[in-house]
Amino acid sequence: MGDEAETSRTASSDGPACRADTVWLRGPFGTARFKVAVADDAQARAQGLMNVESMPSSTGMLFVYEYPRPVSFWMKNTLIPLDMVFADAEGVVTSVHENAVPLDETSIPGEGMVQYVLEINGGLARQIGIGPGSVLRHPAITDGAWPCQ
């Protein structure tokens, strides 16, 4: 992958291949791909992207919860601005918080019942066109609106 988030205007009807280290997004913009680390347990979710000094724009972190729930994040010990993409049990984006401020301890809640959160570099969600209604695709999203085959 290059230095920019990879986007495409086309995808097969089945969609791109699912991999544990990759999240795909689909929306009016086409598709976008991010290489991700997965935080799927309490310890990994608590650590998140704290103390990361830089991150290529084609990468991020996917937070996976066992079931949909109200969630909120903060930026304590997080050194780079982030966009937080909140999604429901089907991987449908419910809200996006843009450009979370590094080191800020203000709570950033997702809207509705959230099961997945994708963190990417601040400003990318708007640049790409990721917003409510966009859909995530990843093997952890077992009942997805854009399921892995």
Backbone as CSV, one residue per row, in Angstrom:
resi,resn,N_x,N_y,N_z,CA_x,CA_y,CA_z,C_x,C_y,C_z
1,MET,0.824,-1.180,0.000,0.000,0.000,0.000,0.870,1.245,0.000
2,GLY,0.373,2.292,-0.612,1.106,3.542,-0.643,0.896,4.347,0.609
3,ASP,1.292,5.605,0.525,1.205,6.473,1.681,-0.198,7.038,1.881
4,GLU,-1.025,6.952,0.862,-2.399,7.435,0.971,-3.340,6.246,1.115
5,ALA,-4.473,6.477,1.766,-5.479,5.416,1.859,-5.868,5.048,0.438
6,GLU,-5.905,3.769,0.176,-6.215,3.337,-1.168,-7.717,3.353,-1.388
7,THR,-8.129,4.013,-2.463,-9.536,4.060,-2.805,-9.724,3.556,-4.220
8,SER,-10.907,3.075,-4.496,-11.223,2.543,-5.806,-12.681,2.817,-6.104
9,ARG,-12.988,3.031,-7.338,-14.374,3.252,-7.742,-15.051,1.943,-8.140
10,THR,-14.295,0.848,-8.188,-14.876,-0.413,-8.604,-14.532,-1.518,-7.626
11,ALA,-15.369,-2.496,-7.546,-15.123,-3.703,-6.754,-15.997,-4.794,-7.340
12,SER,-15.573,-6.031,-7.204,-16.404,-7.116,-7.719,-17.690,-7.205,-6.900
13,SER,-18.674,-7.931,-7.396,-19.934,-8.049,-6.671,-19.730,-8.727,-5.320
14,ASP,-18.768,-9.629,-5.237,-18.460,-10.279,-3.970,-17.666,-9.344,-3.069
15,GLY,-16.990,-8.408,-3.654,-16.149,-7.500,-2.900,-14.730,-8.023,-2.807
16,PRO,-13.870,-7.227,-2.227,-12.471,-7.601,-2.083,-12.309,-8.726,-1.054
17,ALA,-11.176,-9.396,-1.127,-10.895,-10.493,-0.197,-10.813,-9.981,1.238
18,CYS,-11.322,-10.770,2.160,-11.275,-10.421,3.574,-9.982,-10.948,4.192
19,ARG,-9.327,-10.098,4.961,-8.109,-10.460,5.684,-8.179,-9.830,7.066
20,ALA,-7.609,-10.506,8.040,-7.642,-10.015,9.420,-6.918,-8.693,9.581
21,ASP,-5.970,-8.376,8.706,-5.202,-7.141,8.836,-5.700,-6.018,7.932
22,THR,-6.897,-6.194,7.364,-7.416,-5.197,6.419,-8.888,-4.900,6.680
23,VAL,-9.226,-3.622,6.699,-10.623,-3.185,6.735,-10.923,-2.506,5.406
24,TRP,-12.019,-2.898,4.802,-12.527,-2.243,3.606,-13.719,-1.389,4.004
25,LEU,-13.894,-0.267,3.346,-15.075,0.574,3.500,-15.687,0.778,2.131
26,ARG,-17.020,0.845,2.126,-17.748,1.075,0.879,-18.777,2.169,1.128
27,GLY,-18.911,3.058,0.161,-19.884,4.135,0.261,-20.009,4.824,-1.076
28,PRO,-20.633,5.998,-1.096,-20.786,6.733,-2.349,-19.453,7.059,-3.017
29,PHE,-18.379,7.068,-2.243,-17.037,7.369,-2.740,-16.409,6.190,-3.482
30,GLY,-16.999,5.001,-3.390,-16.402,3.782,-3.939,-15.964,2.906,-2.785
31,THR,-14.723,2.443,-2.812,-14.190,1.647,-1.716,-12.869,2.237,-1.244
32,ALA,-12.535,1.950,0.003,-11.252,2.362,0.578,-10.734,1.209,1.417
33,ARG,-9.422,1.100,1.503,-8.797,-0.001,2.235,-7.782,0.555,3.224
34,PHE,-7.811,-0.004,4.440,-6.846,0.344,5.482,-6.241,-0.922,6.058
35,LYS,-4.937,-0.935,6.205,-4.270,-2.011,6.936,-4.456,-1.679,8.411
36,VAL,-4.910,-2.650,9.205,-5.257,-2.360,10.592,-4.633,-3.342,11.577
37,ALA,-4.431,-2.835,12.773,-4.217,-3.671,13.948,-5.599,-3.834,14.560
38,VAL,-5.888,-4.999,15.104,-7.210,-5.262,15.673,-7.103,-5.283,17.196
39,ALA,-7.947,-4.487,17.843,-8.047,-4.451,19.303,-9.352,-5.143,19.672
40,ASP,-9.262,-6.426,20.014,-10.486,-7.200,20.252,-10.576,-7.773,21.658
41,ASP,-9.753,-7.261,22.572,-9.908,-7.622,23.983,-9.717,-6.355,24.815
42,ALA,-10.083,-6.429,26.081,-10.075,-5.232,26.937,-8.700,-4.571,26.998
43,GLN,-7.649,-5.355,27.099,-6.304,-4.794,27.205,-5.903,-4.059,25.929
44,ALA,-6.133,-4.670,24.771,-5.786,-4.037,23.504,-6.631,-2.790,23.264
45,ARG,-7.926,-2.840,23.630,-8.783,-1.662,23.451,-8.341,-0.532,24.376
46,ALA,-7.910,-0.854,25.596,-7.456,0.182,26.532,-6.180,0.855,26.023
47,GLN,-5.299,0.092,25.403,-4.048,0.652,24.878,-4.298,1.462,23.615
48,GLY,-5.102,0.917,22.707,-5.429,1.628,21.476,-4.201,2.159,20.773
49,LEU,-4.264,3.393,20.336,-3.156,4.035,19.630,-2.382,5.002,20.531
50,MET,-2.469,4.786,21.833,-1.716,5.642,22.748,-0.222,5.546,22.450
51,ASN,0.441,6.679,22.564,1.896,6.809,22.418,2.410,6.541,21.003
52,VAL,1.525,6.428,20.027,1.940,6.303,18.629,2.261,7.710,18.121
53,GLU,3.476,7.894,17.617,3.917,9.230,17.201,3.534,9.585,15.773
54,SER,3.339,8.583,14.924,2.898,8.825,13.549,2.312,7.527,13.007
55,MET,1.500,7.667,11.962,0.849,6.499,11.385,0.645,6.761,9.895
56,PRO,1.107,5.847,9.032,0.836,6.031,7.601,-0.662,6.167,7.366
57,SER,-1.045,6.973,6.377,-2.469,7.252,6.189,-3.255,6.051,5.689
58,SER,-2.589,5.020,5.247,-3.302,3.831,4.779,-3.462,2.793,5.890
59,THR,-3.233,3.201,7.138,-3.343,2.271,8.262,-4.280,2.822,9.329
60,GLY,-4.619,1.964,10.288,-5.486,2.367,11.388,-5.601,1.258,12.406
61,MET,-6.592,1.383,13.270,-6.869,0.364,14.276,-8.367,0.110,14.294
62,LEU,-8.734,-1.175,14.313,-10.131,-1.574,14.404,-10.398,-2.098,15.806
63,PHE,-11.324,-1.449,16.508,-11.753,-1.883,17.836,-12.979,-2.761,17.650
64,VAL,-12.937,-3.956,18.217,-14.011,-4.925,18.086,-14.544,-5.250,19.479
65,TYR,-15.858,-5.058,19.662,-16.522,-5.394,20.922,-17.321,-6.675,20.728
66,GLU,-17.553,-7.395,21.811,-18.251,-8.672,21.747,-19.702,-8.516,21.310
67,TYR,-20.310,-7.397,21.628,-21.700,-7.139,21.276,-21.902,-5.626,21.189
68,PRO,-22.973,-5.176,20.528,-23.232,-3.738,20.410,-23.470,-3.115,21.781
69,ARG,-22.963,-1.896,21.979,-23.074,-1.208,23.260,-22.785,0.281,23.063
70,PRO,-23.167,1.095,24.025,-22.724,2.489,23.987,-21.211,2.510,24.250
71,VAL,-20.462,3.250,23.449,-19.021,3.367,23.662,-18.609,4.833,23.608
72,SER,-17.530,5.128,24.294,-16.922,6.452,24.171,-15.416,6.290,24.279
73,PHE,-14.725,7.185,23.623,-13.266,7.174,23.576,-12.753,8.495,24.117
74,TRP,-11.464,8.528,24.388,-10.777,9.775,24.715,-9.407,9.702,24.093
75,MET,-8.676,10.794,24.162,-7.388,10.884,23.484,-6.212,10.942,24.473
76,LYS,-6.442,10.538,25.705,-5.368,10.538,26.697,-4.173,9.740,26.153
77,ASN,-3.015,10.337,26.214,-1.759,9.727,25.749,-1.755,9.385,24.256
78,THR,-2.689,9.941,23.502,-2.712,9.745,22.054,-2.104,10.989,21.426
79,LEU,-1.070,10.793,20.633,-0.223,11.892,20.184,-0.565,12.437,18.808
80,ILE,-1.463,11.772,18.077,-1.804,12.206,16.726,-3.319,12.414,16.620
81,PRO,-3.764,13.365,15.795,-5.210,13.547,15.608,-5.796,12.336,14.879
82,LEU,-6.990,11.940,15.299,-7.632,10.756,14.728,-9.070,11.042,14.331
83,ASP,-9.529,10.339,13.307,-10.950,10.239,12.999,-11.425,8.922,13.588
84,MET,-12.568,8.945,14.247,-13.153,7.740,14.829,-14.431,7.421,14.060
85,VAL,-14.447,6.254,13.446,-15.566,5.818,12.616,-16.318,4.752,13.417
86,PHE,-17.494,5.093,13.916,-18.300,4.216,14.765,-19.290,3.437,13.890
87,ALA,-19.383,2.112,14.127,-20.271,1.281,13.312,-21.068,0.316,14.187
88,ASP,-22.228,-0.064,13.702,-23.120,-0.970,14.433,-22.733,-2.436,14.214
89,ALA,-23.577,-3.344,14.657,-23.302,-4.784,14.579,-23.144,-5.287,13.150
90,GLU,-23.738,-4.596,12.179,-23.630,-4.996,10.776,-22.483,-4.293,10.061
91,GLY,-21.723,-3.472,10.794,-20.620,-2.741,10.186,-21.047,-1.475,9.471
92,VAL,-22.286,-1.047,9.679,-22.779,0.184,9.055,-22.367,1.361,9.927
93,VAL,-21.725,2.341,9.321,-21.247,3.513,10.050,-22.444,4.319,10.554
94,THR,-22.439,4.579,11.862,-23.509,5.356,12.488,-23.086,6.799,12.733
95,SER,-21.785,7.013,12.951,-21.284,8.368,13.162,-19.774,8.395,12.959
96,VAL,-19.267,9.597,12.704,-17.828,9.815,12.555,-17.457,11.019,13.391
97,HIS,-16.457,10.862,14.243,-15.894,12.004,14.967,-14.589,12.350,14.269
98,GLU,-14.528,13.567,13.732,-13.369,13.978,12.949,-12.346,14.719,13.800
99,ASN,-11.090,14.455,13.511,-9.965,15.197,14.085,-10.001,15.299,15.605
100,ALA,-10.109,14.153,16.277,-10.017,14.149,17.742,-8.663,14.748,18.136
101,VAL,-8.679,15.590,19.137,-7.510,16.384,19.534,-6.549,15.545,20.375
102,PRO,-5.291,15.470,19.957,-4.311,14.717,20.745,-4.277,15.160,22.205
103,LEU,-4.152,14.182,23.089,-4.001,14.360,24.534,-5.245,14.879,25.247
104,ASP,-6.332,15.125,24.529,-7.565,15.632,25.135,-8.287,14.498,25.866
105,GLU,-8.731,14.759,27.079,-9.417,13.738,27.879,-10.936,13.865,27.848
106,THR,-11.452,14.705,26.943,-12.894,14.839,26.776,-13.461,13.560,26.167
107,SER,-14.577,13.084,26.693,-15.218,11.874,26.190,-15.777,12.100,24.789
108,ILE,-15.558,11.125,23.911,-16.055,11.165,22.534,-16.966,9.951,22.348
109,PRO,-18.277,10.147,22.475,-19.191,9.005,22.346,-19.566,8.712,20.896
110,GLY,-19.799,7.437,20.621,-20.382,7.052,19.348,-21.887,7.190,19.451
111,GLU,-22.566,7.247,18.312,-24.024,7.337,18.323,-24.631,5.948,18.286
112,GLY,-25.620,5.715,19.117,-26.339,4.446,19.122,-25.518,3.311,19.705
113,MET,-25.908,2.113,19.337,-25.238,0.906,19.818,-24.103,0.579,18.847
114,VAL,-22.883,0.593,19.365,-21.674,0.457,18.556,-21.017,-0.889,18.841
115,GLN,-20.550,-1.555,17.796,-19.784,-2.783,17.989,-18.378,-2.685,17.398
116,TYR,-18.178,-1.751,16.466,-16.880,-1.600,15.814,-16.520,-0.122,15.733
117,VAL,-15.238,0.163,15.943,-14.744,1.529,15.787,-13.441,1.449,15.005
118,LEU,-13.378,2.188,13.917,-12.163,2.274,13.120,-11.523,3.622,13.388
119,GLU,-10.276,3.622,13.850,-9.523,4.858,14.025,-8.528,4.992,12.885
120,ILE,-8.591,6.155,12.219,-7.681,6.474,11.121,-7.150,7.888,11.353
121,ASN,-6.160,8.275,10.576,-5.598,9.605,10.725,-6.661,10.694,10.570
122,GLY,-6.540,11.725,11.393,-7.471,12.836,11.373,-7.575,13.476,10.001
123,GLY,-8.800,13.708,9.564,-9.062,14.357,8.289,-9.332,13.403,7.137
124,LEU,-8.962,12.128,7.284,-9.141,11.185,6.175,-10.601,10.845,5.909
125,ALA,-11.414,10.742,6.947,-12.818,10.388,6.730,-13.480,11.411,5.797
126,ARG,-13.268,12.683,6.062,-13.852,13.730,5.207,-13.218,13.696,3.819
127,GLN,-11.902,13.536,3.765,-11.197,13.518,2.483,-11.708,12.396,1.577
128,ILE,-11.934,11.222,2.147,-12.390,10.065,1.374,-13.893,10.115,1.135
129,GLY,-14.646,10.626,2.114,-16.105,10.653,2.019,-16.786,9.652,2.931
130,ILE,-16.060,9.147,3.936,-16.623,8.182,4.880,-17.590,8.905,5.800
131,GLY,-18.812,8.405,5.904,-19.809,9.014,6.772,-20.879,8.005,7.123
132,PRO,-21.901,8.454,7.873,-23.010,7.557,8.215,-23.564,6.884,6.962
133,GLY,-23.776,5.586,7.074,-24.272,4.807,5.947,-23.181,4.062,5.198
134,SER,-21.922,4.514,5.320,-20.813,3.747,4.747,-20.774,2.401,5.457
135,VAL,-20.136,1.419,4.839,-20.143,0.063,5.388,-18.706,-0.455,5.521
136,LEU,-18.415,-1.069,6.682,-17.124,-1.701,6.931,-17.194,-3.173,6.544
137,ARG,-16.060,-3.705,6.088,-15.942,-5.138,5.787,-14.660,-5.664,6.415
138,HIS,-14.822,-6.678,7.279,-13.689,-7.294,7.994,-14.170,-8.653,8.518
139,PRO,-13.276,-9.640,8.637,-13.705,-10.956,9.128,-14.346,-10.937,10.515
140,ALA,-14.028,-9.957,11.357,-14.632,-9.875,12.696,-16.106,-9.490,12.639
141,ILE,-16.540,-8.899,11.534,-17.928,-8.472,11.385,-18.697,-9.661,10.814
142,THR,-19.185,-10.494,11.708,-19.743,-11.786,11.306,-21.130,-11.693,10.666
143,ASP,-21.926,-10.691,11.032,-23.258,-10.510,10.455,-23.310,-9.209,9.662
144,GLY,-22.319,-8.993,8.842,-22.144,-7.716,8.191,-23.101,-7.426,7.058
145,ALA,-23.349,-6.138,6.851,-24.131,-5.676,5.711,-23.344,-5.904,4.413
146,TRP,-22.006,-5.963,4.526,-21.121,-6.276,3.400,-20.252,-7.436,3.856
147,PRO,-20.830,-8.653,3.888,-20.159,-9.778,4.538,-18.949,-10.309,3.782
148,CYS,-18.042,-10.882,4.525,-16.942,-11.638,3.943,-17.524,-12.928,3.382
149,GLN,-16.975,-13.380,2.284,-17.486,-14.611,1.654,-16.767,-15.823,2.194
